[in-house]
Amino acid sequence: MIWSLPEYLIRPLKKSSYDYCHSLLEAPDYELHDVYRALDIIHKEMDFIQSFLYQQSVKCSQRDTSVLFYDCTNFFFEIDDEDELRRVGFSKEHRTTPIVQFGLFTDRKGIPLGFNVFHGAQSEQISLTPLEQKIIDDFNLPDSRLIVCTDAGLASFDNKEFNSKTHLIKKSLNCITTDYITIRPLKKADTATTEWALNRGRSLALEPIRDDENPEKVYAEIERTGWRTEGSSRVFSLDDIDEDDPENYNRIFYKEKYVIITPSGNSKNKGKTLEERLIVTYSIKYKHFMQHKRLLTLNKASRMIAAKNSKKIDLKVSDNVRKFIKTSTVDSKGKAITDSSSRYSLDEAAIIEDSRYDGFYAVSTNISPEVMPVKEIITVNKGRWEIEESFMIMKTEMRSRPVYLQNSERIKAHFTTCFMALQVLRILEQKLNEKMGRIIPIQQLISTLRKMQITSIDKYYTGAYTRTDITDGLYDLMGMRFDCELLTKGKIETAKKISKKVLKNL
């Protein structure tokens, strides 16, 4: 007999989990149809399951809910007809089939906190506040103040307004004050904001004050458009920076100002305004990253143009590639182009315009500089990658798709099982990192878990895998080992009792 202890963590699907469980020492005494029937109960108790999991998780893990990250992804279905839940909408994978959207809150350490599932045609912007309100009301968070961090797609006026006030918790009559940090895309900003953000500032070393200029006005303009860096109060121009100096490579330069924002579209807050802090940063490291990324995109566009495949360019090119391809109807001599495959070329103007933004990044927040300086704002915003990694884990490592379910309630229950497995896995990751004193890549952890199998030899059991520092760390967490000796059936029974006791205490 060969079996793997932790596979249930990374295989939340119904039939594969059921089949796998029959290889364990204690095979389940239920049938597959019982698993599917249980999905109806799981759906009914979705809200309770999320709050209960959080309350139990704090008993075994350090949760940091001072910052909450929220983002959405979607899952496609191989069907043609829409239904109540599976609807055609904006697909992250540019598919035209119906999708279901999944919104996820994680805490500052990247551990899942709460989720919601909504139909594919719904705007993701309106999914944030209902779930956040549910977390505030039901989760009994220890913090009296929390920060919600999102990407630009969720930075609507209504969401910002919701996270700019104090909320009463109905159950306890306590209050939680919420703030926000969101990405501000400079390419979609108004002209005045964009010009201020991209202004490199005046360098007095390169452009001294002329005799016909008013020095006070010059210094006022330098103060308005100039840049700063952490640890220095000096205002300077980006042209004064030596970009070849290694000390400047990882340094963040910034400018900030307060702006007034107003609602747009069908906002429920028409007539209201908000004052927020707009922070623009410049990084040489980020500049080089953007240049490299654009070079890869241009190479792809050039290959498509050289292949003269107009159909592929018109129908199958993603927006980030298509924006660098220019379509012409006449040639350089003014003659009409009759060959459709010769209409395309690289758009030099688009390339120059795109390069203007190299190295620049902007966020907006309602948090004052006295409460949180720029460096800390940037640090908090960088944590958004954790939630993207959680989506990646769900879609690839956990194999949460395709979903072989038709009923909307059971589809939601399916994602509930994925959420539960994801939370257990992320807590295990956190505890293992703390135990080992270093960061273990999640893919490496999952690969190790899948290989940790135990085999029976006559009346004994032993590990059937290669011992590594990760397996040692996992055994240290469990307080038992299966790889250093032959284990009797009695010791296995003791291990089973310990695991059951742990589950019972939860």
Short mmCIF file of C-alpha atoms in Angstrom, two decimals:
data_model
loop_
_atom_site.label_atom_id
_atom_site.label_comp_id
_atom_site.label_asym_id
_atom_site.label_seq_id
_atom_site.Cartn_x
_atom_site.Cartn_y
_atom_site.Cartn_z
CA MET A 1 0.00 0.00 0.00
CA ILE A 2 1.32 3.45 -0.93
CA TRP A 3 -0.45 6.59 0.18
CA SER A 4 0.28 10.30 0.56
CA LEU A 5 -0.64 12.11 3.77
CA PRO A 6 -1.36 15.67 2.59
CA GLU A 7 -2.83 15.25 -0.88
CA TYR A 8 -6.26 16.42 0.29
CA LEU A 9 -4.71 19.86 0.79
CA ILE A 10 -4.02 20.20 -2.89
CA ARG A 11 -6.79 18.17 -4.48
CA PRO A 12 -10.13 19.77 -3.54
CA LEU A 13 -12.02 18.25 -6.48
CA LYS A 14 -14.82 15.86 -5.62
CA LYS A 15 -14.30 12.64 -7.53
CA SER A 16 -10.50 12.66 -7.53
CA SER A 17 -10.49 13.30 -3.76
CA TYR A 18 -12.99 10.51 -3.19
CA ASP A 19 -10.98 8.08 -5.30
CA TYR A 20 -7.76 9.08 -3.56
CA CYS A 21 -9.22 8.63 -0.08
CA HIS A 22 -9.73 4.94 -0.77
CA SER A 23 -5.94 4.52 -0.81
CA LEU A 24 -5.62 5.80 2.76
CA LEU A 25 -5.33 3.71 5.91
CA GLU A 26 -8.87 4.67 6.80
CA ALA A 27 -11.01 4.48 3.70
CA PRO A 28 -14.21 6.58 3.76
CA ASP A 29 -17.46 4.85 4.64
CA TYR A 30 -19.54 7.10 2.39
CA GLU A 31 -20.34 6.96 -1.31
CA LEU A 32 -19.57 9.43 -4.10
CA HIS A 33 -23.17 10.60 -4.29
CA ASP A 34 -22.90 11.62 -0.61
CA VAL A 35 -20.05 13.96 -1.59
CA TYR A 36 -22.21 15.69 -4.18
CA ARG A 37 -25.16 15.92 -1.82
CA ALA A 38 -22.87 17.52 0.75
CA LEU A 39 -22.23 20.33 -1.75
CA ASP A 40 -25.78 21.58 -1.16
CA ILE A 41 -25.10 21.92 2.56
CA ILE A 42 -21.73 23.57 1.91
CA HIS A 43 -23.41 26.15 -0.31
CA LYS A 44 -26.06 26.85 2.30
CA GLU A 45 -23.40 27.46 4.95
CA MET A 46 -20.90 29.37 2.81
CA ASP A 47 -20.90 32.49 4.97
CA PHE A 48 -20.67 30.56 8.22
CA ILE A 49 -17.81 28.41 6.87
CA GLN A 50 -15.73 31.47 6.04
CA SER A 51 -16.16 33.17 9.42
CA PHE A 52 -15.72 29.87 11.30
CA LEU A 53 -12.50 29.08 9.43
CA TYR A 54 -11.09 32.47 10.34
CA GLN A 55 -11.99 32.10 14.02
CA GLN A 56 -10.37 28.66 14.14
CA SER A 57 -7.31 29.71 12.14
CA VAL A 58 -6.30 32.33 14.71
CA LYS A 59 -5.86 29.49 17.22
CA CYS A 60 -3.05 27.95 15.21
CA SER A 61 -1.72 30.80 13.08
CA GLN A 62 -0.78 34.45 13.43
CA ARG A 63 -3.24 36.43 11.31
CA ASP A 64 -2.51 40.05 10.39
CA THR A 65 -5.76 41.74 9.34
CA SER A 66 -4.43 45.29 9.59
CA VAL A 67 -4.20 45.20 5.78
CA LEU A 68 -6.66 43.34 3.54
CA PHE A 69 -5.98 42.69 -0.13
CA TYR A 70 -8.86 42.17 -2.54
CA ASP A 71 -8.86 41.08 -6.15
CA CYS A 72 -10.96 39.11 -8.61
CA THR A 73 -10.32 36.43 -11.18
CA ASN A 74 -12.60 34.29 -13.33
CA PHE A 75 -13.02 30.68 -14.34
CA PHE A 76 -14.23 29.64 -17.79
CA PHE A 77 -16.67 26.85 -18.59
CA GLU A 78 -16.72 24.76 -21.74
CA ILE A 79 -20.37 25.49 -22.50
CA ASP A 80 -22.16 27.54 -25.15
CA ASP A 81 -25.33 28.64 -23.37
CA GLU A 82 -25.40 31.02 -20.43
CA ASP A 83 -27.31 30.44 -17.22
CA GLU A 84 -27.90 32.39 -14.01
CA LEU A 85 -24.30 32.12 -12.81
CA ARG A 86 -22.22 31.28 -15.87
CA ARG A 87 -22.40 34.37 -18.06
CA VAL A 88 -20.27 35.83 -20.83
CA GLY A 89 -18.09 38.65 -19.52
CA PHE A 90 -14.57 40.02 -19.53
CA SER A 91 -12.33 36.96 -19.41
CA LYS A 92 -8.80 37.20 -18.01
CA GLU A 93 -7.85 34.59 -20.62
CA HIS A 94 -9.63 36.39 -23.50
CA ARG A 95 -12.18 33.59 -23.94
CA THR A 96 -15.68 34.04 -25.33
CA THR A 97 -17.32 31.23 -23.36
CA PRO A 98 -19.35 31.86 -20.17
CA ILE A 99 -17.36 32.55 -17.00
CA VAL A 100 -17.86 32.69 -13.26
CA GLN A 101 -16.08 35.38 -11.24
CA PHE A 102 -14.31 34.78 -7.94
CA GLY A 103 -13.43 37.59 -5.53
CA LEU A 104 -10.96 36.95 -2.72
CA PHE A 105 -9.84 38.82 0.40
CA THR A 106 -6.49 37.88 1.95
CA ASP A 107 -4.79 39.23 5.03
CA ARG A 108 -1.40 40.93 5.05
CA LYS A 109 0.40 37.57 5.13
CA GLY A 110 -1.45 36.31 2.06
CA ILE A 111 -3.72 33.88 3.96
CA PRO A 112 -7.29 33.78 2.53
CA LEU A 113 -9.88 35.55 4.64
CA GLY A 114 -13.14 35.56 2.68
CA PHE A 115 -14.47 35.10 -0.84
CA ASN A 116 -17.51 35.56 -3.02
CA VAL A 117 -18.67 34.04 -6.31
CA PHE A 118 -20.72 36.06 -8.78
CA HIS A 119 -21.85 35.81 -12.37
CA GLY A 120 -19.51 36.55 -15.25
CA ALA A 121 -21.29 39.64 -16.58
CA GLN A 122 -21.22 41.54 -13.27
CA SER A 123 -18.74 44.36 -12.75
CA GLU A 124 -16.08 43.31 -10.27
CA GLN A 125 -16.19 46.79 -8.72
CA ILE A 126 -19.52 46.18 -6.99
CA SER A 127 -18.34 42.88 -5.49
CA LEU A 128 -15.97 44.44 -2.95
CA THR A 129 -18.20 46.23 -0.45
CA PRO A 130 -20.75 43.43 0.24
CA LEU A 131 -17.98 40.95 1.08
CA GLU A 132 -16.03 43.52 3.09
CA GLN A 133 -19.15 44.41 5.07
CA LYS A 134 -19.71 40.72 5.80
CA ILE A 135 -16.13 40.38 7.07
CA ILE A 136 -16.51 43.46 9.28
CA ASP A 137 -19.81 42.21 10.74
CA ASP A 138 -19.10 38.48 11.16
CA PHE A 139 -15.37 37.89 11.55
CA ASN A 140 -14.77 39.72 14.85
CA LEU A 141 -11.47 41.18 13.61
CA PRO A 142 -9.10 42.32 16.38
CA ASP A 143 -8.12 45.55 14.60
CA SER A 144 -9.98 48.82 15.10
CA ARG A 145 -8.47 50.13 11.87
CA LEU A 146 -7.79 48.29 8.63
CA ILE A 147 -6.49 49.18 5.19
CA VAL A 148 -8.02 47.74 2.02
CA CYS A 149 -5.59 47.47 -0.89
CA THR A 150 -6.81 46.84 -4.45
CA ASP A 151 -5.73 47.23 -8.05
CA ALA A 152 -7.02 49.93 -10.37
CA GLY A 153 -9.96 47.88 -11.65
CA LEU A 154 -11.56 47.97 -8.20
CA ALA A 155 -10.75 51.61 -7.42
CA SER A 156 -14.23 53.02 -8.02
CA PHE A 157 -15.45 56.11 -6.19
CA ASP A 158 -18.05 54.06 -4.31
CA ASN A 159 -15.41 51.63 -3.04
CA LYS A 160 -13.17 54.49 -1.97
CA GLU A 161 -16.04 56.23 -0.23
CA PHE A 162 -16.93 53.02 1.63
CA ASN A 163 -13.33 52.71 2.81
CA SER A 164 -13.06 56.31 3.97
CA LYS A 165 -15.27 56.07 7.03
CA THR A 166 -15.94 54.29 10.31
CA HIS A 167 -18.24 51.24 10.33
CA LEU A 168 -20.39 50.10 13.24
CA ILE A 169 -20.18 46.36 13.97
CA LYS A 170 -23.76 45.36 14.72
CA LYS A 171 -22.98 42.30 16.85
CA SER A 172 -20.52 43.96 19.21
CA LEU A 173 -21.40 47.64 18.76
CA ASN A 174 -17.68 48.30 18.26
CA CYS A 175 -16.31 50.30 15.34
CA ILE A 176 -13.76 49.68 12.60
CA THR A 177 -12.25 52.52 10.60
CA THR A 178 -11.25 51.62 7.05
CA ASP A 179 -8.75 53.25 4.71
CA TYR A 180 -7.71 52.41 1.16
CA ILE A 181 -4.66 52.16 -1.06
CA THR A 182 -5.31 51.66 -4.78
CA ILE A 183 -3.32 51.78 -7.98
CA ARG A 184 -3.81 54.90 -10.09
CA PRO A 185 -3.08 54.16 -13.80
CA LEU A 186 -1.27 57.20 -15.21
CA LYS A 187 -2.16 56.30 -18.78
CA LYS A 188 -5.84 56.74 -17.96
CA ALA A 189 -5.46 59.90 -15.87
CA ASP A 190 -6.49 63.35 -17.08
CA THR A 191 -3.93 65.39 -19.02
CA ALA A 192 -3.03 67.72 -16.15
CA THR A 193 -2.40 64.84 -13.74
CA THR A 194 -0.35 62.92 -16.30
CA GLU A 195 1.82 65.92 -17.16
CA TRP A 196 2.46 66.65 -13.47
CA ALA A 197 3.27 62.98 -12.77
CA LEU A 198 5.71 62.62 -15.69
CA ASN A 199 7.34 66.00 -15.18
CA ARG A 200 10.97 65.25 -14.31
CA GLY A 201 11.36 68.53 -12.47
CA ARG A 202 13.71 71.37 -13.32
CA SER A 203 17.41 70.81 -12.77
CA LEU A 204 19.10 74.02 -11.73
CA ALA A 205 22.44 72.45 -12.58
CA LEU A 206 21.35 71.99 -16.20
CA GLU A 207 19.03 75.00 -16.39
CA PRO A 208 20.07 77.80 -13.99
CA ILE A 209 17.71 80.62 -13.12
CA ARG A 210 17.80 83.28 -15.83
CA ASP A 211 17.98 87.00 -15.13
CA ASP A 212 14.47 87.55 -16.49
CA GLU A 213 12.93 84.95 -14.12
CA ASN A 214 11.41 85.46 -10.71
CA PRO A 215 13.40 83.17 -8.33
CA GLU A 216 10.41 82.73 -5.99
CA LYS A 217 8.24 81.43 -8.84
CA VAL A 218 11.01 79.13 -10.04
CA TYR A 219 11.47 77.60 -6.58
CA ALA A 220 7.70 77.28 -6.18
CA GLU A 221 7.51 75.37 -9.48
CA ILE A 222 10.43 73.17 -8.46
CA GLU A 223 8.63 72.41 -5.22
CA ARG A 224 5.44 71.54 -7.13
CA THR A 225 7.00 69.28 -9.78
CA GLY A 226 10.22 68.15 -8.10
CA TRP A 227 11.06 64.77 -6.60
CA ARG A 228 12.14 63.47 -3.22
CA THR A 229 13.53 60.27 -1.77
CA GLU A 230 13.24 58.64 1.64
CA GLY A 231 15.67 59.97 4.18
CA SER A 232 16.14 63.34 2.49
CA SER A 233 14.12 66.54 2.50
CA ARG A 234 15.84 67.87 -0.62
CA VAL A 235 13.76 68.48 -3.75
CA PHE A 236 15.53 67.63 -7.00
CA SER A 237 15.05 66.76 -10.67
CA LEU A 238 15.17 63.23 -12.05
CA ASP A 239 17.74 64.60 -14.50
CA ASP A 240 20.08 65.10 -11.52
CA ILE A 241 20.07 61.34 -10.79
CA ASP A 242 22.96 59.20 -11.94
CA GLU A 243 21.03 56.17 -13.22
CA ASP A 244 24.27 54.19 -13.60
CA ASP A 245 24.99 54.49 -9.88
CA PRO A 246 24.22 51.10 -8.24
CA GLU A 247 23.03 52.88 -5.10
CA ASN A 248 20.19 54.46 -7.07
CA TYR A 249 19.06 51.23 -8.76
CA ASN A 250 16.75 50.09 -5.93
CA ARG A 251 15.99 53.56 -4.61
CA ILE A 252 12.44 54.94 -4.86
CA PHE A 253 11.92 58.58 -5.84
CA TYR A 254 8.52 60.14 -5.33
CA LYS A 255 6.29 63.18 -5.46
CA GLU A 256 2.83 63.62 -4.00
CA LYS A 257 -0.11 65.98 -3.83
CA TYR A 258 -3.73 66.05 -2.76
CA VAL A 259 -6.48 65.84 -5.39
CA ILE A 260 -10.27 66.01 -5.34
CA ILE A 261 -12.13 63.13 -6.99
CA THR A 262 -15.80 62.92 -7.95
CA PRO A 263 -18.05 59.95 -8.82
CA SER A 264 -18.77 58.98 -12.39
CA GLY A 265 -21.28 56.80 -14.21
CA ASN A 266 -24.08 55.26 -12.14
CA SER A 267 -22.48 55.91 -8.78
CA LYS A 268 -24.79 55.93 -5.77
CA ASN A 269 -22.69 58.78 -4.34
CA LYS A 270 -23.48 61.43 -6.94
CA GLY A 271 -22.75 64.92 -5.71
CA LYS A 272 -20.11 63.77 -3.21
CA THR A 273 -16.38 64.45 -3.41
CA LEU A 274 -13.35 62.88 -1.82
CA GLU A 275 -9.91 64.27 -1.15
CA GLU A 276 -7.16 61.73 -1.65
CA ARG A 277 -3.40 61.66 -1.65
CA LEU A 278 -1.85 60.92 -5.04
CA ILE A 279 1.65 59.45 -4.84
CA VAL A 280 3.81 59.02 -7.95
CA THR A 281 7.03 57.03 -7.72
CA TYR A 282 9.96 56.61 -10.09
CA SER A 283 12.28 53.61 -9.99
CA ILE A 284 15.24 52.85 -12.24
CA LYS A 285 14.74 49.14 -11.58
CA TYR A 286 11.07 49.39 -12.64
CA LYS A 287 12.10 51.41 -15.69
CA HIS A 288 14.41 48.63 -16.87
CA PHE A 289 11.67 46.07 -16.25
CA MET A 290 9.17 48.02 -18.37
CA GLN A 291 11.71 48.45 -21.16
CA HIS A 292 12.47 44.73 -21.19
CA LYS A 293 8.77 43.86 -21.17
CA ARG A 294 8.09 46.20 -24.10
CA LEU A 295 11.00 44.75 -26.06
CA LEU A 296 9.51 41.26 -25.75
CA THR A 297 6.13 42.61 -26.91
CA LEU A 298 7.70 44.41 -29.88
CA ASN A 299 9.54 41.24 -30.91
CA LYS A 300 6.24 39.38 -30.88
CA ALA A 301 4.55 42.12 -32.93
CA SER A 302 7.43 42.13 -35.43
CA ARG A 303 7.15 38.37 -35.91
CA MET A 304 3.44 38.65 -36.60
CA ILE A 305 3.96 41.45 -39.10
CA ALA A 306 6.75 39.51 -40.84
CA ALA A 307 4.46 36.45 -41.09
CA LYS A 308 1.91 38.63 -42.93
CA ASN A 309 -0.94 36.86 -41.20
CA SER A 310 -3.57 39.60 -41.16
CA LYS A 311 -6.25 37.31 -39.78
CA LYS A 312 -4.16 36.46 -36.74
CA ILE A 313 -3.29 40.10 -36.13
CA ASP A 314 -6.91 41.23 -36.43
CA LEU A 315 -8.51 38.51 -34.34
CA LYS A 316 -6.01 36.91 -31.99
CA VAL A 317 -3.59 39.59 -30.86
CA SER A 318 -3.94 40.77 -27.27
CA ASP A 319 -4.26 44.50 -26.60
CA ASN A 320 -0.70 44.94 -25.31
CA VAL A 321 0.64 43.67 -28.65
CA ARG A 322 -1.97 45.24 -30.92
CA LYS A 323 -1.29 48.77 -29.61
CA PHE A 324 2.18 48.67 -31.21
CA ILE A 325 0.90 47.59 -34.64
CA LYS A 326 -0.16 50.32 -37.06
CA THR A 327 -2.66 49.72 -39.85
CA SER A 328 -2.17 51.74 -43.04
CA THR A 329 -4.46 51.99 -46.05
CA VAL A 330 -1.95 53.87 -48.25
CA ASP A 331 1.79 53.48 -48.71
CA SER A 332 4.51 56.16 -48.35
CA LYS A 333 3.74 57.44 -51.87
CA GLY A 334 0.03 57.84 -51.15
CA LYS A 335 -1.06 54.84 -53.19
CA ALA A 336 -3.77 52.55 -51.82
CA ILE A 337 -2.54 49.26 -50.36
CA THR A 338 -4.45 46.42 -51.96
CA ASP A 339 -2.61 43.55 -50.27
CA SER A 340 -4.13 43.20 -46.78
CA SER A 341 -1.01 41.44 -45.49
CA SER A 342 1.09 44.56 -46.22
CA ARG A 343 -1.06 46.98 -44.23
CA TYR A 344 0.71 46.44 -40.92
CA SER A 345 3.87 47.96 -39.45
CA LEU A 346 5.25 48.91 -36.05
CA ASP A 347 3.70 52.10 -34.71
CA GLU A 348 6.70 54.25 -33.80
CA ALA A 349 4.51 56.97 -32.28
CA ALA A 350 2.85 54.44 -29.97
CA ILE A 351 6.25 53.11 -28.92
CA ILE A 352 7.52 56.59 -28.06
CA GLU A 353 4.33 57.40 -26.14
CA ASP A 354 4.52 54.16 -24.17
CA SER A 355 8.16 54.78 -23.25
CA ARG A 356 7.20 58.06 -21.56
CA TYR A 357 5.82 56.05 -18.64
CA ASP A 358 8.91 53.88 -18.08
CA GLY A 359 9.73 53.74 -14.39
CA PHE A 360 6.66 55.69 -13.22
CA TYR A 361 4.01 54.21 -10.92
CA ALA A 362 1.14 55.83 -9.03
CA VAL A 363 -1.11 54.97 -6.11
CA SER A 364 -3.85 56.90 -4.37
CA THR A 365 -4.87 56.73 -0.73
CA ASN A 366 -6.86 58.56 1.91
CA ILE A 367 -4.15 57.93 4.53
CA SER A 368 -2.28 61.06 5.61
CA PRO A 369 1.55 61.29 5.53
CA GLU A 370 1.61 61.59 9.32
CA VAL A 371 -0.13 58.21 9.69
CA MET A 372 1.73 56.40 6.92
CA PRO A 373 4.76 57.76 5.01
CA VAL A 374 5.38 57.03 1.34
CA LYS A 375 7.82 54.17 2.00
CA GLU A 376 5.23 52.27 4.04
CA ILE A 377 2.50 52.93 1.44
CA ILE A 378 4.74 51.39 -1.21
CA THR A 379 5.54 48.42 1.03
CA VAL A 380 1.86 47.71 1.66
CA ASN A 381 1.01 47.96 -2.04
CA LYS A 382 3.77 45.50 -2.95
CA GLY A 383 1.96 42.83 -0.94
CA ARG A 384 -0.71 42.50 -3.64
CA TRP A 385 1.38 39.81 -5.37
CA GLU A 386 0.31 37.37 -2.63
CA ILE A 387 -3.28 37.33 -3.83
CA GLU A 388 -2.19 36.84 -7.44
CA GLU A 389 -0.17 33.85 -6.28
CA SER A 390 -3.26 32.44 -4.54
CA PHE A 391 -5.18 32.61 -7.82
CA MET A 392 -2.30 30.86 -9.56
CA ILE A 393 -2.30 28.11 -6.93
CA MET A 394 -6.03 27.56 -7.34
CA LYS A 395 -5.91 27.38 -11.12
CA THR A 396 -2.76 25.32 -11.58
CA GLU A 397 -1.61 23.44 -8.50
CA MET A 398 -5.09 22.77 -7.08
CA ARG A 399 -6.61 22.05 -10.48
CA SER A 400 -9.78 23.91 -9.53
CA ARG A 401 -10.76 23.95 -13.20
CA PRO A 402 -12.43 22.64 -15.25
CA VAL A 403 -15.51 22.45 -13.03
CA TYR A 404 -17.67 19.42 -13.81
CA LEU A 405 -20.84 20.79 -12.22
CA GLN A 406 -23.98 22.32 -13.69
CA ASN A 407 -25.99 23.51 -10.68
CA SER A 408 -25.14 27.07 -9.62
CA GLU A 409 -25.28 26.26 -5.90
CA ARG A 410 -22.92 23.31 -6.31
CA ILE A 411 -20.53 25.40 -8.41
CA LYS A 412 -20.33 27.89 -5.54
CA ALA A 413 -19.81 25.00 -3.12
CA HIS A 414 -16.99 23.74 -5.32
CA PHE A 415 -15.18 27.06 -4.93
CA THR A 416 -15.84 26.89 -1.19
CA THR A 417 -13.88 23.63 -1.03
CA CYS A 418 -11.11 25.28 -3.05
CA PHE A 419 -11.09 28.20 -0.60
CA MET A 420 -10.84 25.85 2.39
CA ALA A 421 -7.97 23.90 0.84
CA LEU A 422 -6.20 27.15 -0.11
CA GLN A 423 -6.45 28.49 3.43
CA VAL A 424 -5.05 25.29 4.96
CA LEU A 425 -2.20 25.27 2.46
CA ARG A 426 -1.28 28.93 3.02
CA ILE A 427 -1.31 28.48 6.81
CA LEU A 428 0.94 25.44 6.44
CA GLU A 429 3.24 27.51 4.22
CA GLN A 430 3.40 30.30 6.81
CA LYS A 431 4.12 27.96 9.72
CA LEU A 432 6.78 26.08 7.73
CA ASN A 433 8.51 29.33 6.74
CA GLU A 434 8.55 30.40 10.39
CA LYS A 435 9.89 27.01 11.46
CA MET A 436 12.66 26.93 8.87
CA GLY A 437 13.53 30.62 9.04
CA ARG A 438 13.36 31.13 5.29
CA ILE A 439 10.84 31.42 2.46
CA ILE A 440 9.89 28.12 0.82
CA PRO A 441 8.50 28.63 -2.72
CA ILE A 442 4.90 27.42 -2.72
CA GLN A 443 5.43 25.25 -5.81
CA GLN A 444 8.34 23.53 -4.07
CA LEU A 445 6.22 22.92 -0.98
CA ILE A 446 3.36 21.43 -3.02
CA SER A 447 5.75 19.23 -4.99
CA THR A 448 7.23 17.96 -1.73
CA LEU A 449 3.79 17.25 -0.27
CA ARG A 450 2.81 15.24 -3.32
CA LYS A 451 5.93 13.08 -3.07
CA MET A 452 5.62 12.38 0.68
CA GLN A 453 4.22 8.87 0.46
CA ILE A 454 4.25 6.07 3.00
CA THR A 455 4.47 2.43 2.01
CA SER A 456 3.71 -0.72 4.00
CA ILE A 457 6.30 -3.48 4.28
CA ASP A 458 4.81 -6.58 5.90
CA LYS A 459 3.68 -5.32 9.31
CA TYR A 460 5.61 -2.07 9.19
CA TYR A 461 5.33 1.32 7.52
CA THR A 462 8.04 3.67 6.28
CA GLY A 463 8.53 6.72 4.09
CA ALA A 464 8.88 6.12 0.34
CA TYR A 465 10.42 9.41 -0.78
CA THR A 466 13.65 11.38 -0.69
CA ARG A 467 14.35 13.17 2.56
CA THR A 468 14.95 16.94 2.24
CA ASP A 469 15.13 19.93 4.56
CA ILE A 470 11.48 20.63 3.68
CA THR A 471 10.33 17.16 4.73
CA ASP A 472 12.32 17.60 7.95
CA GLY A 473 10.55 20.93 8.54
CA LEU A 474 7.15 19.35 7.95
CA TYR A 475 7.91 16.55 10.39
CA ASP A 476 9.07 19.07 12.99
CA LEU A 477 5.68 20.75 12.66
CA MET A 478 3.82 17.45 13.06
CA GLY A 479 5.93 16.26 15.97
CA MET A 480 6.37 12.83 14.42
CA ARG A 481 8.46 11.17 11.72
CA PHE A 482 7.87 8.50 9.12
CA ASP A 483 11.23 8.47 7.36
CA CYS A 484 13.84 7.41 9.91
CA GLU A 485 12.53 4.08 11.12
CA LEU A 486 10.12 1.28 10.48
CA LEU A 487 6.86 2.11 12.20
CA THR A 488 4.59 -0.44 13.74
CA LYS A 489 0.86 -0.46 13.28
CA GLY A 490 0.54 0.74 16.88
CA LYS A 491 2.55 3.89 16.19
CA ILE A 492 0.45 4.58 13.11
CA GLU A 493 -2.70 4.24 15.20
CA THR A 494 -1.23 6.69 17.72
CA ALA A 495 -0.51 9.17 14.93
CA LYS A 496 -4.08 8.82 13.71
CA LYS A 497 -5.43 9.51 17.19
CA ILE A 498 -3.27 12.63 17.50
CA SER A 499 -4.57 13.97 14.18
CA LYS A 500 -8.17 13.27 15.21
CA LYS A 501 -7.60 15.08 18.52
CA VAL A 502 -6.27 18.11 16.68
CA LEU A 503 -9.30 18.17 14.40
CA LYS A 504 -11.66 17.76 17.35
CA ASN A 505 -10.08 20.72 19.14
CA LEU A 506 -10.69 22.83 16.06
#
